Amino acid sequence: MDKLTALCKAMITYDKGDPRRIHHFLKVHAFAAQIGREEGLDEKTLFLLEAAAYVHDIGIHEGERRFGRNDGQIQQELGPDEARPMLEELGFEKEDVDRICWLVAHHHSYGSIDGPDAQILAEADMLVNQYEDGAPLKQNEALYHRLYKTESGKRMFRELYFDTYEGIKK
Ligand SMILES: [Fe+2]
């Protein structure tokens, strides 16, 4: 089994009993991989991005268990110590583990975005969060201008949240 497939499997097991979290990271991974491919990322950067997308919210359960909170700050603080042993166990290279853990520790810190993996992870996460949280149009417009930089991420955000579908809606 390749490393990304094994990591996805391990994350589903890690989050067992919590389908909301499992659906979340699977969707963030799918958007991140699609944006990364459309943007033409090199193989290594795409690999790091995909791995980070699977584990980016791994700090949530520890935050809820230990501190009764699951906000972005606690995810960033607790996530790396949860992700590191999982990645090491699955045979990820040390420098890859370090970068993936850095991405986990900064995925809500837009001021520290330092590369396309960090940028696309943040874009993919918010493509999913805005839907899951039912964010209002005004908030989406502000976020679009503040965060989105890649052409494909911007296009997807517009297509999800600014275009209208006139068919039957549930
Ligand atoms: Fe997330």
PDB file of N, CA, C and O and ligand atoms in Angstrom, residues 24 28 56-57 107 125 129, ligand 1:
ATOM      1  N   HIS A  24     -14.970  15.379   6.581  1.00  0.00           N
ATOM      2  CA  HIS A  24     -14.268  16.660   6.426  1.00  0.00           C
ATOM      3  C   HIS A  24     -12.883  16.455   5.798  1.00  0.00           C
ATOM      4  O   HIS A  24     -12.554  17.087   4.801  1.00  0.00           O
ATOM      5  N   VAL A  28     -11.507  17.788   2.175  1.00  0.00           N
ATOM      6  CA  VAL A  28     -10.375  18.727   2.086  1.00  0.00           C
ATOM      7  C   VAL A  28      -9.263  18.110   1.235  1.00  0.00           C
ATOM      8  O   VAL A  28      -8.669  18.776   0.393  1.00  0.00           O
ATOM      9  N   HIS A  56      -4.665  17.321   8.718  1.00  0.00           N
ATOM     10  CA  HIS A  56      -4.581  18.706   9.182  1.00  0.00           C
ATOM     11  C   HIS A  56      -5.384  18.977  10.458  1.00  0.00           C
ATOM     12  O   HIS A  56      -4.983  19.788  11.279  1.00  0.00           O
ATOM     13  N   ASP A  57      -6.491  18.280  10.659  1.00  0.00           N
ATOM     14  CA  ASP A  57      -7.331  18.527  11.836  1.00  0.00           C
ATOM     15  C   ASP A  57      -7.160  17.469  12.926  1.00  0.00           C
ATOM     16  O   ASP A  57      -8.010  17.338  13.808  1.00  0.00           O
ATOM     17  N   HIS A 107      -2.128  25.711   9.739  1.00  0.00           N
ATOM     18  CA  HIS A 107      -3.128  25.739   8.665  1.00  0.00           C
ATOM     19  C   HIS A 107      -4.218  26.788   8.864  1.00  0.00           C
ATOM     20  O   HIS A 107      -4.981  27.058   7.948  1.00  0.00           O
ATOM     21  N   ASP A 125      -9.272  23.775   2.762  1.00  0.00           N
ATOM     22  CA  ASP A 125      -9.962  23.667   4.054  1.00  0.00           C
ATOM     23  C   ASP A 125     -11.157  24.613   4.094  1.00  0.00           C
ATOM     24  O   ASP A 125     -12.254  24.241   4.523  1.00  0.00           O
ATOM     25  N   ASN A 129     -15.038  24.200   4.809  1.00  0.00           N
ATOM     26  CA  ASN A 129     -15.601  24.792   6.037  1.00  0.00           C
ATOM     27  C   ASN A 129     -16.779  25.720   5.742  1.00  0.00           C
ATOM     28  O   ASN A 129     -17.760  25.735   6.489  1.00  0.00           O
TER      29      ASN A 129
HETATM   30 FE    FE B   1     -10.201  21.434   8.428  1.00  0.00          FE
END
